[in-house]
Amino acid sequence: METLPGKGVWLVVCVLVMGWWCWGGGTALAETAIAVEVDPRETVVGRPVVLRVLVPGDASAVIDIAPIVDFTVTPRGRVVGSRTGPDGRPGVVTAYRFELTPRRSGNGLIPALSVATGGTRLTTSPATVVVRPDPGPPPTLAGKAILLDAALSRPNPYRGQTVVYTLRLFRSVPASGIAITPPAFDGFTAVALPGQTDTELTAGGKRYAVSQVDYALTPLRTGRLALAPARARLSGIPGAPGPSVIDGPALEIAVRPLPPVPAGLPASELVGQMELDARVPAAPVAAGQEAGLEVVLSGRGNLAEAVLPAPMLPQGLSARRLSTQDTGGGGPDGFTGRRTVRFALRAESPGRYTLPGPRLAVFDPDREVWRVLSGPETVLSVTAAPAPDAALAPPLLAPAGNALSLAAPRTAYASGRFAEAAQGFEAALQNSCNGTALAVCLDTAASWRLAGDTGRAALWLYRAELAQPGDDAVAKARNAAGLPPLSPSLLLGNLLPRRTMLASGALAAAILVLLLLAVRRWRHTLPRGAWLMAGILAGWLALEAGWLALAPILAPRAVVTAATAALSAPEAEAEVLFTLPPAALVRLGPRRGGFVRVDAGNDALGWVARDTAVTRLP
């Protein structure tokens, strides 16, 4: 390590080490930008924090630290490693590490620093560290051998703003076993911060051992929230007959509500320092195929509770929500890392689809202002899907001599005009898949699938499963289409045809009536167990048939035949929560004002207009 004379500049060089753990989590670094990280963002006078200056690449850099006057700066070397950037690809990054010891309380400023690397000079963004006064020994320690003290880093945070709850155990006597139990933290999300600090101090002529543990608390509601006393249990104290139990003080925290979001900004409860990004694949995709969209919220704060909105979609593009992934961990400033929400985009026709950048409002508690995060606009290029080769189409299942008039659709199918064939099959079926029409129903689904209409293909597959749930050909076609099973009934109804189950149910109901009429006269002819078994079997058949008949009324289901927007309320101008993709199976709920509520599973509830492309199953 050397100091460049006359310029107050440090050139830090140390052993090359690969590994993320060398500098921990943090905000992702763009490939062409210099970034800074400070950990933690709050401290006390005399307790250092770590400053990392992140420089892309592995070339040496000269960082001018002379402007830092609120801290005593100690260089701690440089580390070269790999880090994932906003594009999702790993890149080489060099982290220059400095230990900053605050000289005074207040807001410690780390000004913009000049970085010379690769023949260019760049400038970092400024940062601020909240420095609290050294608490020192509490006044209540005087004359006591053991004391458990509790303190908060700030007494009146905003809802969603993280505070640090600190427990300090002072003891001037030895102890062989110590256990500290924090309060329940009702009204907060609590994360135990790693590490326990053990120090010593002298107060009132006594030497005390001090053990400190910290918890990051994020208030979930406003108003005055009480923190019950913590408790410490010490055993092995000389002269004590048994373990000693010490209670700490009870605290109260006044949580402020967030100020109203300015007009025109999206509603939000996010608090902290964050950035928003969005990306789609650069390579074009074929029509009918899915492409991934990622919306990434990164930074510090309560982003682990963030609900990222569904993307705004241009006409002709549909989306379905996939997974949400959190990367990072809790710290004194809240969750530090990133939340990634993935969507699957799908277009049925070729073209260039422009998605507006996502927007979120985030409250900055340090400056007490709302910031608008705007992600970049993304463009999805969709090419025409290759026309299916008629010679490679699977053979039709319905025999050529079928009683239904299928000559025209069979000819269209053989010529590769699959949409025309599907429409002809539909006209011949008249929405029924019973009996000999089952094979034609499957041919209709195959024709729609080859025509690129997955929604109508799913509709006919589910109609076939309702008509003949136990048929192997139906199950094979449904599995090939990647659709979940329908499970139309309880047990037998999932194996036997619908007509058979309804007829069996009617017969079982008649048998039940006859049993009730005959049980008095002939109850001594057959054993009681035989009568009981006959009644159970007849009752079970009646129950199965009754559920099969009533399920479409009590628990109706529907198939989405085209991409449909699900709204937050039964109103035409309501916010779009998500988009139902074609072939989705949904449950129908209450109706209101021309809308019906749909349940797509995984807590995905929304409202759709009753005249949209959502077809109810019989």
Coordinates of C-alpha atoms in Angstrom, one line a residue:
M1 CA 0.0 0.0 0.0
E2 CA 1.3 3.5 -0.8
T3 CA 0.2 7.1 -0.7
L4 CA 0.6 9.3 -3.7
P5 CA 2.5 12.3 -2.4
G6 CA 0.9 15.8 -2.5
K7 CA -2.5 14.7 -3.7
G8 CA -4.1 13.0 -0.7
V9 CA -4.7 10.0 -3.0
W10 CA -4.5 6.3 -2.0
L11 CA -3.6 3.6 -4.4
V12 CA -4.8 0.4 -2.8
V13 CA -3.4 -3.0 -4.0
C14 CA -3.9 -6.3 -2.3
V15 CA -4.1 -10.0 -3.1
L16 CA -6.6 -11.1 -5.9
V17 CA -9.5 -13.0 -4.3
M18 CA -12.6 -14.3 -6.1
G19 CA -15.9 -14.5 -4.3
W20 CA -19.0 -12.7 -3.6
W21 CA -18.7 -13.1 0.2
C22 CA -15.7 -10.7 0.2
W23 CA -18.1 -7.7 0.0
G24 CA -21.5 -9.1 0.7
G25 CA -24.9 -8.2 -0.8
G26 CA -25.7 -4.9 -2.3
T27 CA -27.1 -3.1 -5.2
A28 CA -26.3 -4.4 -8.6
L29 CA -23.6 -2.6 -10.6
A30 CA -24.0 -1.5 -14.1
E31 CA -21.3 -2.6 -16.5
T32 CA -20.0 0.9 -17.3
A33 CA -20.7 2.7 -14.0
I34 CA -18.8 3.4 -10.8
A35 CA -20.9 2.7 -7.7
V36 CA -20.4 3.0 -3.9
E37 CA -21.8 0.9 -1.1
V38 CA -21.8 1.7 2.6
D39 CA -22.5 -0.9 5.2
P40 CA -24.1 -0.2 7.5
R41 CA -25.9 3.1 6.7
E42 CA -26.3 3.9 10.5
T43 CA -23.6 3.8 13.2
V44 CA -22.5 5.6 16.3
V45 CA -19.5 7.8 16.9
G46 CA -16.3 5.8 17.0
R47 CA -17.8 2.7 15.4
P48 CA -16.6 2.3 11.7
V49 CA -18.5 1.5 8.6
V50 CA -17.2 -0.1 5.4
L51 CA -17.1 1.9 2.2
R52 CA -16.8 0.0 -1.1
V53 CA -16.1 1.7 -4.4
L54 CA -17.1 -0.7 -7.1
V55 CA -15.1 -0.3 -10.4
P56 CA -16.0 -2.5 -13.4
G57 CA -13.1 -4.7 -14.7
D58 CA -9.9 -5.8 -12.9
A59 CA -7.6 -2.8 -13.8
S60 CA -6.1 -0.7 -11.0
A61 CA -7.8 2.5 -10.1
V62 CA -6.8 5.6 -8.2
I63 CA -9.5 6.9 -5.8
D64 CA -9.2 10.4 -4.4
I65 CA -10.5 10.2 -0.8
A66 CA -9.3 13.7 0.2
P67 CA -12.9 15.1 0.1
I68 CA -14.0 12.8 2.9
V69 CA -13.7 15.0 6.0
D70 CA -16.5 13.6 8.3
F71 CA -14.6 10.3 8.8
T72 CA -11.2 9.0 9.5
V73 CA -10.4 6.9 6.4
T74 CA -8.4 3.6 6.6
P75 CA -7.8 1.8 3.3
R76 CA -8.5 -2.0 3.5
G77 CA -7.3 -3.1 0.1
R78 CA -9.0 -4.1 -3.1
V79 CA -10.8 -7.3 -4.0
V80 CA -11.6 -8.6 -7.5
G81 CA -14.6 -10.8 -8.1
S82 CA -17.7 -11.4 -10.1
R83 CA -21.1 -9.8 -9.7
T84 CA -24.3 -10.0 -11.6
G85 CA -25.3 -6.8 -13.3
P86 CA -28.8 -5.4 -14.2
D87 CA -28.7 -7.5 -17.4
G88 CA -28.6 -10.7 -15.4
R89 CA -25.0 -11.5 -16.6
P90 CA -22.0 -11.8 -14.3
G91 CA -19.1 -9.4 -14.8
V92 CA -15.8 -8.7 -13.3
V93 CA -15.8 -6.0 -10.6
T94 CA -13.1 -4.6 -8.4
A95 CA -14.1 -3.5 -5.0
Y96 CA -11.9 -0.9 -3.2
R97 CA -12.6 -1.2 0.5
F98 CA -12.2 1.6 3.1
E99 CA -13.0 1.7 6.8
L100 CA -14.6 5.0 7.8
T101 CA -14.7 5.9 11.4
P102 CA -17.1 8.8 12.1
R103 CA -15.7 11.8 13.9
R104 CA -19.0 13.4 15.0
S105 CA -22.7 12.7 15.2
G106 CA -25.2 13.7 12.6
N107 CA -25.3 13.0 8.9
G108 CA -21.9 11.9 7.8
L109 CA -21.3 12.9 4.2
I110 CA -19.3 10.8 1.7
P111 CA -19.0 13.3 -1.2
A112 CA -18.6 12.3 -4.8
L113 CA -15.2 10.8 -5.3
S114 CA -13.0 11.0 -8.3
V115 CA -11.8 7.7 -9.7
A116 CA -9.1 7.4 -12.3
T117 CA -8.9 4.1 -14.2
G118 CA -8.1 2.9 -17.7
G119 CA -7.1 6.4 -18.8
T120 CA -10.4 7.9 -17.8
R121 CA -11.7 9.8 -14.8
L122 CA -15.1 9.1 -13.4
T123 CA -17.1 10.3 -10.4
T124 CA -19.1 8.4 -7.9
S125 CA -22.4 9.4 -6.4
P126 CA -22.5 10.9 -2.9
A127 CA -23.7 8.9 0.1
T128 CA -24.8 9.7 3.6
V129 CA -24.3 7.8 6.9
V130 CA -26.5 8.5 9.9
V131 CA -24.1 8.8 12.9
R132 CA -25.7 8.7 16.3
P133 CA -23.8 9.9 19.5
D134 CA -22.0 7.2 21.5
P135 CA -24.7 6.1 24.0
G136 CA -22.1 5.5 26.8
P137 CA -23.3 3.9 30.0
P138 CA -27.0 4.5 30.8
P139 CA -27.7 6.6 34.0
T140 CA -29.6 3.7 35.6
L141 CA -26.3 1.7 35.7
A142 CA -25.1 3.6 38.8
G143 CA -24.8 1.3 41.8
K144 CA -25.9 -1.9 40.0
A145 CA -23.9 -5.0 39.3
I146 CA -26.1 -6.2 36.4
L147 CA -28.3 -4.1 34.0
L148 CA -30.2 -4.8 30.8
D149 CA -30.7 -1.7 28.7
A150 CA -32.7 -1.2 25.5
A151 CA -32.6 1.6 23.0
L152 CA -33.9 2.5 19.5
S153 CA -31.9 4.1 16.7
R154 CA -34.8 6.5 16.1
P155 CA -37.9 7.2 18.1
N156 CA -40.4 8.2 15.4
P157 CA -39.8 6.4 12.1
Y158 CA -42.2 6.3 9.2
R159 CA -44.3 3.2 8.6
G160 CA -42.1 0.8 6.6
Q161 CA -38.8 2.5 7.7
T162 CA -36.4 0.2 9.5
V163 CA -35.1 1.0 13.0
V164 CA -32.5 -0.8 15.0
Y165 CA -33.5 -2.1 18.5
T166 CA -30.4 -2.5 20.6
L167 CA -30.1 -4.6 23.8
R168 CA -27.0 -4.1 26.0
L169 CA -26.3 -6.3 29.0
F170 CA -23.9 -4.7 31.6
R171 CA -22.4 -6.9 34.3
S172 CA -19.6 -6.3 36.8
V173 CA -19.7 -9.9 38.1
P174 CA -18.8 -13.1 36.3
A175 CA -21.4 -15.5 35.0
S176 CA -21.1 -18.9 33.4
G177 CA -24.4 -18.8 31.3
I178 CA -26.1 -15.8 29.8
A179 CA -29.4 -15.9 27.7
I180 CA -31.1 -12.7 26.4
T181 CA -34.7 -13.0 25.3
P182 CA -36.1 -10.0 23.2
P183 CA -39.7 -9.0 23.3
A184 CA -42.3 -10.3 20.9
F185 CA -42.1 -7.3 18.6
D186 CA -45.8 -7.1 18.0
G187 CA -46.6 -4.8 15.1
F188 CA -43.1 -5.2 13.5
T189 CA -41.3 -7.4 11.2
A190 CA -38.1 -8.3 13.1
V191 CA -34.7 -9.6 11.8
A192 CA -31.9 -10.4 14.2
L193 CA -28.7 -8.7 12.9
P194 CA -25.7 -11.0 12.8
G195 CA -23.0 -10.9 15.3
Q196 CA -22.8 -10.0 19.0
T197 CA -20.6 -7.2 20.2
D198 CA -18.6 -7.8 23.4
T199 CA -16.8 -4.8 24.9
E200 CA -15.8 -3.4 28.3
L201 CA -16.2 0.0 30.0
T202 CA -15.6 1.6 33.3
A203 CA -18.4 3.5 35.1
G204 CA -18.7 4.5 38.7
G205 CA -15.4 3.0 39.5
K206 CA -16.5 -0.5 38.3
R207 CA -15.4 -2.4 35.3
Y208 CA -18.3 -3.8 33.3
A209 CA -18.4 -6.4 30.5
V210 CA -20.9 -5.3 27.9
S211 CA -22.7 -7.7 25.5
Q212 CA -24.8 -6.1 22.7
V213 CA -27.3 -7.6 20.2
D214 CA -29.2 -5.7 17.5
Y215 CA -32.5 -6.3 15.8
A216 CA -33.8 -4.6 12.6
L217 CA -37.5 -3.7 13.2
T218 CA -39.8 -2.5 10.4
P219 CA -43.1 -1.1 11.7
L220 CA -46.2 -2.4 10.0
R221 CA -48.7 0.1 11.3
T222 CA -48.8 3.7 12.5
G223 CA -49.4 5.2 15.9
R224 CA -47.7 4.4 19.2
L225 CA -46.4 0.9 19.4
A226 CA -45.2 -0.6 22.6
L227 CA -42.1 -2.8 23.0
A228 CA -42.4 -5.0 26.1
P229 CA -39.3 -5.4 28.3
A230 CA -36.6 -7.8 27.2
R231 CA -35.3 -10.4 29.6
A232 CA -31.8 -11.7 30.5
R233 CA -31.1 -14.9 32.4
L234 CA -27.7 -15.3 34.1
S235 CA -26.5 -18.4 35.9
G236 CA -23.3 -19.2 37.7
I237 CA -23.0 -15.9 39.5
P238 CA -20.7 -16.3 42.6
G239 CA -22.8 -16.2 45.8
A240 CA -26.2 -16.4 44.0
P241 CA -28.4 -19.3 45.1
G242 CA -29.7 -19.8 41.5
P243 CA -30.1 -18.1 38.1
S244 CA -30.8 -14.3 38.1
V245 CA -33.4 -12.9 35.8
I246 CA -33.1 -9.3 34.8
D247 CA -35.8 -7.3 32.9
G248 CA -35.0 -4.4 30.6
P249 CA -37.0 -1.3 30.2
A250 CA -40.2 -1.1 28.2
L251 CA -40.1 1.2 25.2
E252 CA -42.6 3.0 23.0
I253 CA -42.1 4.1 19.4
A254 CA -44.2 6.6 17.6
V255 CA -44.7 5.5 14.0
R256 CA -45.6 8.2 11.5
P257 CA -47.8 7.6 8.5
L258 CA -46.4 8.1 5.1
P259 CA -47.4 11.4 3.5
P260 CA -49.9 11.2 0.6
V261 CA -48.4 10.2 -2.7
P262 CA -48.4 13.2 -5.1
A263 CA -51.2 13.3 -7.6
G264 CA -50.4 11.3 -10.8
L265 CA -48.1 8.9 -9.1
P266 CA -48.9 5.2 -8.5
A267 CA -50.0 4.3 -5.0
S268 CA -47.2 2.8 -2.9
E269 CA -46.0 1.9 0.5
L270 CA -42.3 1.5 -0.4
V271 CA -39.8 3.2 1.8
G272 CA -36.0 3.4 1.2
Q273 CA -33.5 3.9 -1.6
M274 CA -34.3 1.7 -4.6
E275 CA -33.9 1.4 -8.3
L276 CA -36.2 -0.2 -10.9
D277 CA -35.3 -2.1 -14.0
A278 CA -37.0 -4.2 -16.7
R279 CA -35.7 -6.4 -19.5
V280 CA -36.9 -8.8 -22.2
P281 CA -34.8 -11.0 -24.5
A282 CA -33.1 -9.2 -27.3
A283 CA -33.5 -12.1 -29.7
P284 CA -36.9 -12.3 -31.5
V285 CA -39.4 -15.0 -30.6
A286 CA -41.9 -16.8 -32.9
A287 CA -45.6 -15.9 -32.6
G288 CA -47.3 -18.2 -30.1
Q289 CA -44.1 -18.8 -28.1
E290 CA -43.5 -17.3 -24.7
A291 CA -40.7 -14.9 -23.9
G292 CA -39.5 -13.9 -20.4
L293 CA -40.0 -10.4 -18.9
E294 CA -38.1 -9.5 -15.7
V295 CA -39.0 -6.6 -13.5
V296 CA -36.2 -6.0 -10.9
L297 CA -36.5 -3.7 -7.8
S298 CA -33.1 -3.4 -6.1
G299 CA -31.7 -1.3 -3.2
R300 CA -32.4 -1.0 0.5
G301 CA -35.7 -0.7 2.4
N302 CA -38.9 -2.7 2.6
L303 CA -38.6 -3.9 -0.9
A304 CA -39.1 -7.6 0.3
E305 CA -42.8 -6.6 0.8
A306 CA -43.1 -4.8 -2.6
V307 CA -45.9 -5.8 -4.9
L308 CA -44.7 -5.1 -8.4
P309 CA -47.5 -4.2 -10.8
A310 CA -48.3 -6.3 -13.8
P311 CA -46.8 -4.8 -17.0
M312 CA -48.8 -2.5 -19.2
L313 CA -49.3 -4.5 -22.4
P314 CA -49.9 -3.3 -26.0
Q315 CA -52.8 -4.7 -28.0
G316 CA -52.1 -8.3 -29.1
L317 CA -49.7 -9.2 -26.2
S318 CA -50.6 -11.2 -23.2
A319 CA -48.7 -12.0 -20.0
R320 CA -48.9 -14.4 -17.1
R321 CA -47.1 -14.0 -13.8
L322 CA -44.5 -16.6 -13.1
S323 CA -42.3 -16.4 -10.0
T324 CA -40.9 -13.9 -7.5
Q325 CA -37.4 -14.2 -6.2
D326 CA -35.7 -12.3 -3.5
T327 CA -31.9 -12.1 -3.3
G328 CA -30.2 -10.5 -0.4
G329 CA -30.9 -10.2 3.3
G330 CA -31.9 -8.0 6.2
G331 CA -29.8 -5.3 7.6
P332 CA -30.0 -2.1 9.7
D333 CA -31.5 -0.3 6.7
G334 CA -34.1 -3.0 6.0
F335 CA -33.8 -5.6 3.3
T336 CA -30.8 -5.1 1.1
G337 CA -30.8 -6.8 -2.3
R338 CA -33.2 -7.2 -5.1
R339 CA -36.8 -8.5 -5.8
T340 CA -37.3 -10.0 -9.2
V341 CA -40.7 -10.7 -10.7
R342 CA -40.9 -12.8 -13.9
F343 CA -43.6 -12.8 -16.4
A344 CA -44.2 -14.9 -19.6
L345 CA -45.1 -12.8 -22.6
R346 CA -47.0 -14.2 -25.6
A347 CA -48.0 -12.7 -28.9
E348 CA -50.2 -14.6 -31.4
S349 CA -49.2 -12.4 -34.4
P350 CA -45.8 -11.1 -35.5
G351 CA -44.7 -7.5 -34.9
R352 CA -42.7 -5.2 -32.6
Y353 CA -44.4 -4.8 -29.2
T354 CA -43.3 -1.9 -27.1
L355 CA -43.9 -2.2 -23.4
P356 CA -43.9 1.1 -21.4
G357 CA -41.4 1.2 -18.6
P358 CA -42.8 0.2 -15.1
R359 CA -43.3 3.0 -12.6
L360 CA -43.2 2.9 -8.8
A361 CA -43.3 5.6 -6.1
V362 CA -40.8 5.2 -3.3
F363 CA -40.6 7.4 -0.2
D364 CA -37.1 8.5 0.8
P365 CA -37.1 8.9 4.6
D366 CA -33.8 10.7 4.7
R367 CA -35.0 13.6 2.5
E368 CA -38.7 13.0 3.3
V369 CA -39.8 13.2 -0.3
W370 CA -41.4 10.8 -2.8
R371 CA -39.3 9.6 -5.7
V372 CA -40.7 8.1 -8.9
L373 CA -38.8 5.0 -10.1
S374 CA -39.1 4.5 -13.9
G375 CA -37.9 1.4 -15.6
P376 CA -36.7 1.4 -19.2
E377 CA -39.1 0.9 -22.1
T378 CA -38.7 -2.6 -23.5
V379 CA -39.4 -3.9 -27.0
L380 CA -40.3 -7.5 -27.9
S381 CA -39.8 -8.6 -31.5
V382 CA -42.1 -11.3 -32.6
T383 CA -41.6 -13.2 -35.9
A384 CA -44.2 -15.2 -37.8
A385 CA -44.5 -18.7 -36.6
P386 CA -43.6 -21.3 -39.2
A387 CA -46.6 -22.8 -40.8
P388 CA -47.1 -26.4 -39.7
D389 CA -46.5 -29.0 -42.4
A390 CA -49.7 -30.8 -43.2
A391 CA -47.7 -34.0 -43.9
L392 CA -46.4 -33.9 -40.3
A393 CA -49.8 -33.4 -38.7
P394 CA -51.0 -36.3 -36.5
P395 CA -53.7 -38.5 -38.1
L396 CA -57.3 -37.8 -37.2
L397 CA -58.9 -40.0 -34.6
A398 CA -62.4 -40.1 -35.9
P399 CA -62.9 -42.8 -38.6
A400 CA -63.7 -41.7 -42.1
G401 CA -67.1 -43.4 -42.1
N402 CA -68.3 -41.5 -39.0
A403 CA -72.0 -40.7 -39.0
L404 CA -71.3 -37.0 -38.6
S405 CA -70.7 -34.9 -41.7
L406 CA -66.9 -34.6 -41.6
A407 CA -65.9 -34.7 -45.2
A408 CA -65.2 -31.0 -45.6
P409 CA -63.2 -30.5 -42.4
R410 CA -61.2 -33.7 -43.1
T411 CA -60.2 -32.3 -46.5
A412 CA -59.2 -29.0 -45.0
Y413 CA -57.1 -30.8 -42.4
A414 CA -55.3 -32.9 -45.0
S415 CA -54.5 -29.6 -46.9
G416 CA -53.1 -27.9 -43.9
R417 CA -56.0 -25.4 -43.4
F418 CA -56.3 -26.3 -39.7
A419 CA -58.4 -23.3 -38.6
E420 CA -61.0 -24.1 -41.3
A421 CA -60.9 -27.8 -40.3
A422 CA -61.5 -26.9 -36.6
Q423 CA -64.5 -24.7 -37.5
G424 CA -66.0 -27.5 -39.6
F425 CA -65.5 -30.0 -36.7
E426 CA -67.1 -27.6 -34.3
A427 CA -70.1 -27.2 -36.5
A428 CA -70.6 -30.9 -36.7
L429 CA -70.2 -31.5 -33.0
Q430 CA -72.6 -28.7 -31.8
N431 CA -70.7 -28.4 -28.4
S432 CA -71.1 -32.1 -27.5
C433 CA -68.4 -34.7 -27.0
N434 CA -70.6 -37.6 -25.9
G435 CA -70.5 -41.1 -27.3
T436 CA -69.0 -41.5 -30.7
A437 CA -68.4 -37.7 -30.9
L438 CA -65.4 -38.0 -28.5
A439 CA -62.9 -38.7 -31.3
V440 CA -64.2 -35.8 -33.3
C441 CA -63.9 -33.6 -30.2
L442 CA -60.2 -34.5 -29.9
D443 CA -59.7 -33.9 -33.6
T444 CA -61.2 -30.4 -33.0
A445 CA -58.7 -29.7 -30.2
A446 CA -55.8 -30.9 -32.4
S447 CA -56.9 -28.7 -35.3
W448 CA -57.1 -25.6 -33.1
R449 CA -53.7 -26.4 -31.6
L450 CA -52.1 -26.7 -35.1
A451 CA -53.8 -23.5 -36.1
G452 CA -52.1 -21.7 -33.1
D453 CA -55.3 -21.2 -31.0
T454 CA -54.3 -22.8 -27.7
G455 CA -57.3 -21.4 -25.9
R456 CA -60.0 -23.1 -28.1
A457 CA -57.9 -26.3 -28.1
A458 CA -58.0 -26.3 -24.3
L459 CA -61.7 -25.7 -24.3
W460 CA -62.4 -28.8 -26.4
L461 CA -60.0 -30.9 -24.5
Y462 CA -61.7 -30.1 -21.2
R463 CA -65.1 -30.7 -22.8
A464 CA -63.8 -34.1 -23.9
E465 CA -62.6 -34.8 -20.3
L466 CA -66.0 -33.9 -18.9
A467 CA -67.7 -36.3 -21.3
Q468 CA -65.2 -39.2 -20.8
P469 CA -62.9 -38.4 -17.8
G470 CA -61.4 -41.9 -17.7
D471 CA -60.5 -42.2 -21.4
D472 CA -56.8 -42.8 -22.1
A473 CA -56.8 -40.9 -25.4
V474 CA -58.3 -37.8 -23.6
A475 CA -55.6 -37.9 -20.9
K476 CA -52.8 -38.4 -23.4
A477 CA -54.0 -35.4 -25.5
R478 CA -54.4 -33.2 -22.4
N479 CA -51.0 -34.1 -21.0
A480 CA -49.4 -33.4 -24.5
A481 CA -51.0 -29.9 -24.4
G482 CA -49.5 -29.3 -20.9
L483 CA -52.9 -28.7 -19.3
P484 CA -53.8 -29.6 -15.6
P485 CA -56.4 -32.3 -15.0
L486 CA -60.0 -31.1 -14.6
S487 CA -61.2 -33.6 -11.9
P488 CA -64.9 -33.1 -12.6
S489 CA -66.2 -35.3 -9.7
L490 CA -65.3 -36.9 -6.4
L491 CA -64.0 -40.4 -7.3
L492 CA -66.0 -42.5 -9.8
G493 CA -67.0 -39.4 -11.8
N494 CA -63.3 -39.0 -12.7
L495 CA -63.3 -42.5 -14.2
L496 CA -66.7 -43.1 -15.7
P497 CA -68.6 -41.2 -18.5
R498 CA -70.8 -38.4 -17.4
R499 CA -74.0 -40.1 -18.8
T500 CA -73.1 -43.3 -17.0
M501 CA -72.6 -41.5 -13.7
L502 CA -75.9 -39.6 -14.0
A503 CA -77.8 -42.7 -14.9
S504 CA -76.1 -44.6 -12.0
G505 CA -77.1 -41.8 -9.6
A506 CA -80.7 -41.9 -10.6
L507 CA -80.7 -45.7 -10.2
A508 CA -79.0 -45.3 -6.8
A509 CA -81.6 -42.8 -5.6
A510 CA -84.4 -45.3 -6.6
I511 CA -82.6 -48.1 -4.8
L512 CA -82.3 -45.9 -1.7
V513 CA -86.1 -45.3 -1.7
L514 CA -86.8 -49.0 -2.2
L515 CA -84.4 -49.9 0.7
L516 CA -86.2 -47.5 3.0
L517 CA -89.6 -49.0 2.0
A518 CA -88.4 -52.6 2.3
V519 CA -86.2 -52.4 5.4
R520 CA -89.1 -52.7 7.8
R521 CA -90.7 -55.7 6.2
W522 CA -87.6 -57.7 5.3
R523 CA -85.1 -56.4 7.8
H524 CA -84.8 -59.9 9.4
T525 CA -84.2 -61.7 6.1
L526 CA -80.7 -60.3 5.5
P527 CA -78.1 -59.4 8.1
R528 CA -78.0 -55.7 9.2
G529 CA -74.5 -55.4 7.7
A530 CA -75.8 -56.2 4.2
W531 CA -78.5 -53.6 4.5
L532 CA -76.0 -51.1 5.7
M533 CA -73.5 -51.8 2.9
A534 CA -76.2 -51.6 0.3
G535 CA -77.3 -48.2 1.7
I536 CA -73.8 -46.9 1.8
L537 CA -73.1 -47.9 -1.9
A538 CA -76.4 -46.5 -3.1
G539 CA -75.9 -43.3 -1.1
W540 CA -72.3 -42.8 -2.4
L541 CA -73.5 -43.2 -6.1
A542 CA -76.3 -40.7 -5.5
L543 CA -73.8 -38.3 -3.9
E544 CA -71.4 -38.6 -6.8
A545 CA -74.1 -38.1 -9.4
G546 CA -75.5 -35.2 -7.4
W547 CA -72.2 -33.4 -7.2
L548 CA -71.6 -34.0 -10.9
A549 CA -74.9 -32.3 -11.7
L550 CA -74.6 -29.5 -9.1
A551 CA -70.9 -28.7 -9.5
P552 CA -71.4 -26.4 -12.6
I553 CA -73.8 -24.4 -10.5
L554 CA -72.1 -24.4 -7.1
A555 CA -68.4 -24.3 -8.3
P556 CA -68.5 -23.2 -12.0
R557 CA -65.3 -23.3 -14.0
A558 CA -64.3 -21.7 -17.3
V559 CA -61.6 -21.8 -19.9
V560 CA -59.9 -18.6 -21.2
T561 CA -59.9 -18.8 -25.0
A562 CA -58.0 -15.6 -25.6
A563 CA -55.8 -13.3 -23.5
T564 CA -58.1 -11.5 -21.1
A565 CA -57.2 -8.7 -18.6
A566 CA -58.2 -9.3 -15.0
L567 CA -59.2 -6.0 -13.2
S568 CA -58.9 -5.0 -9.6
A569 CA -62.7 -4.1 -9.4
P570 CA -65.8 -4.7 -11.5
E571 CA -65.3 -1.4 -13.3
A572 CA -64.2 -0.8 -16.9
E573 CA -61.6 1.8 -15.7
A574 CA -60.2 -0.3 -12.9
E575 CA -56.5 -1.2 -12.7
V576 CA -55.3 -4.3 -14.6
L577 CA -53.9 -6.8 -12.0
F578 CA -52.7 -9.4 -14.4
T579 CA -53.5 -11.0 -17.8
L580 CA -55.1 -14.4 -18.1
P581 CA -53.3 -16.3 -20.8
P582 CA -55.1 -18.5 -23.4
A583 CA -55.9 -22.0 -22.1
A584 CA -56.0 -20.9 -18.4
L585 CA -58.5 -22.8 -16.3
V586 CA -60.3 -20.5 -13.8
R587 CA -63.1 -20.7 -11.2
L588 CA -66.0 -18.3 -11.5
G589 CA -67.1 -16.3 -8.6
P590 CA -69.9 -13.7 -7.9
R591 CA -71.2 -11.5 -10.6
R592 CA -71.5 -7.7 -10.4
G593 CA -72.5 -5.1 -12.9
G594 CA -71.7 -7.1 -16.0
F595 CA -68.5 -8.5 -14.5
V596 CA -67.6 -11.8 -13.0
R597 CA -64.8 -12.5 -10.5
V598 CA -62.3 -15.2 -11.6
D599 CA -59.9 -17.2 -9.5
A600 CA -56.8 -18.3 -11.4
G601 CA -55.1 -20.0 -8.4
N602 CA -52.2 -18.9 -6.2
D603 CA -54.2 -16.0 -4.8
A604 CA -54.7 -14.5 -8.4
L605 CA -58.2 -13.0 -8.1
G606 CA -59.6 -10.4 -10.6
W607 CA -62.7 -9.3 -12.4
V608 CA -63.4 -9.8 -16.1
A609 CA -66.3 -8.6 -18.3
R610 CA -68.9 -11.3 -18.8
D611 CA -68.7 -10.9 -22.6
T612 CA -64.9 -11.6 -22.7
A613 CA -63.3 -14.7 -24.1
V614 CA -63.9 -16.8 -21.0
T615 CA -66.1 -19.8 -21.9
R616 CA -67.9 -21.6 -19.1
L617 CA -67.7 -25.4 -18.9
P618 CA -70.9 -27.4 -18.6

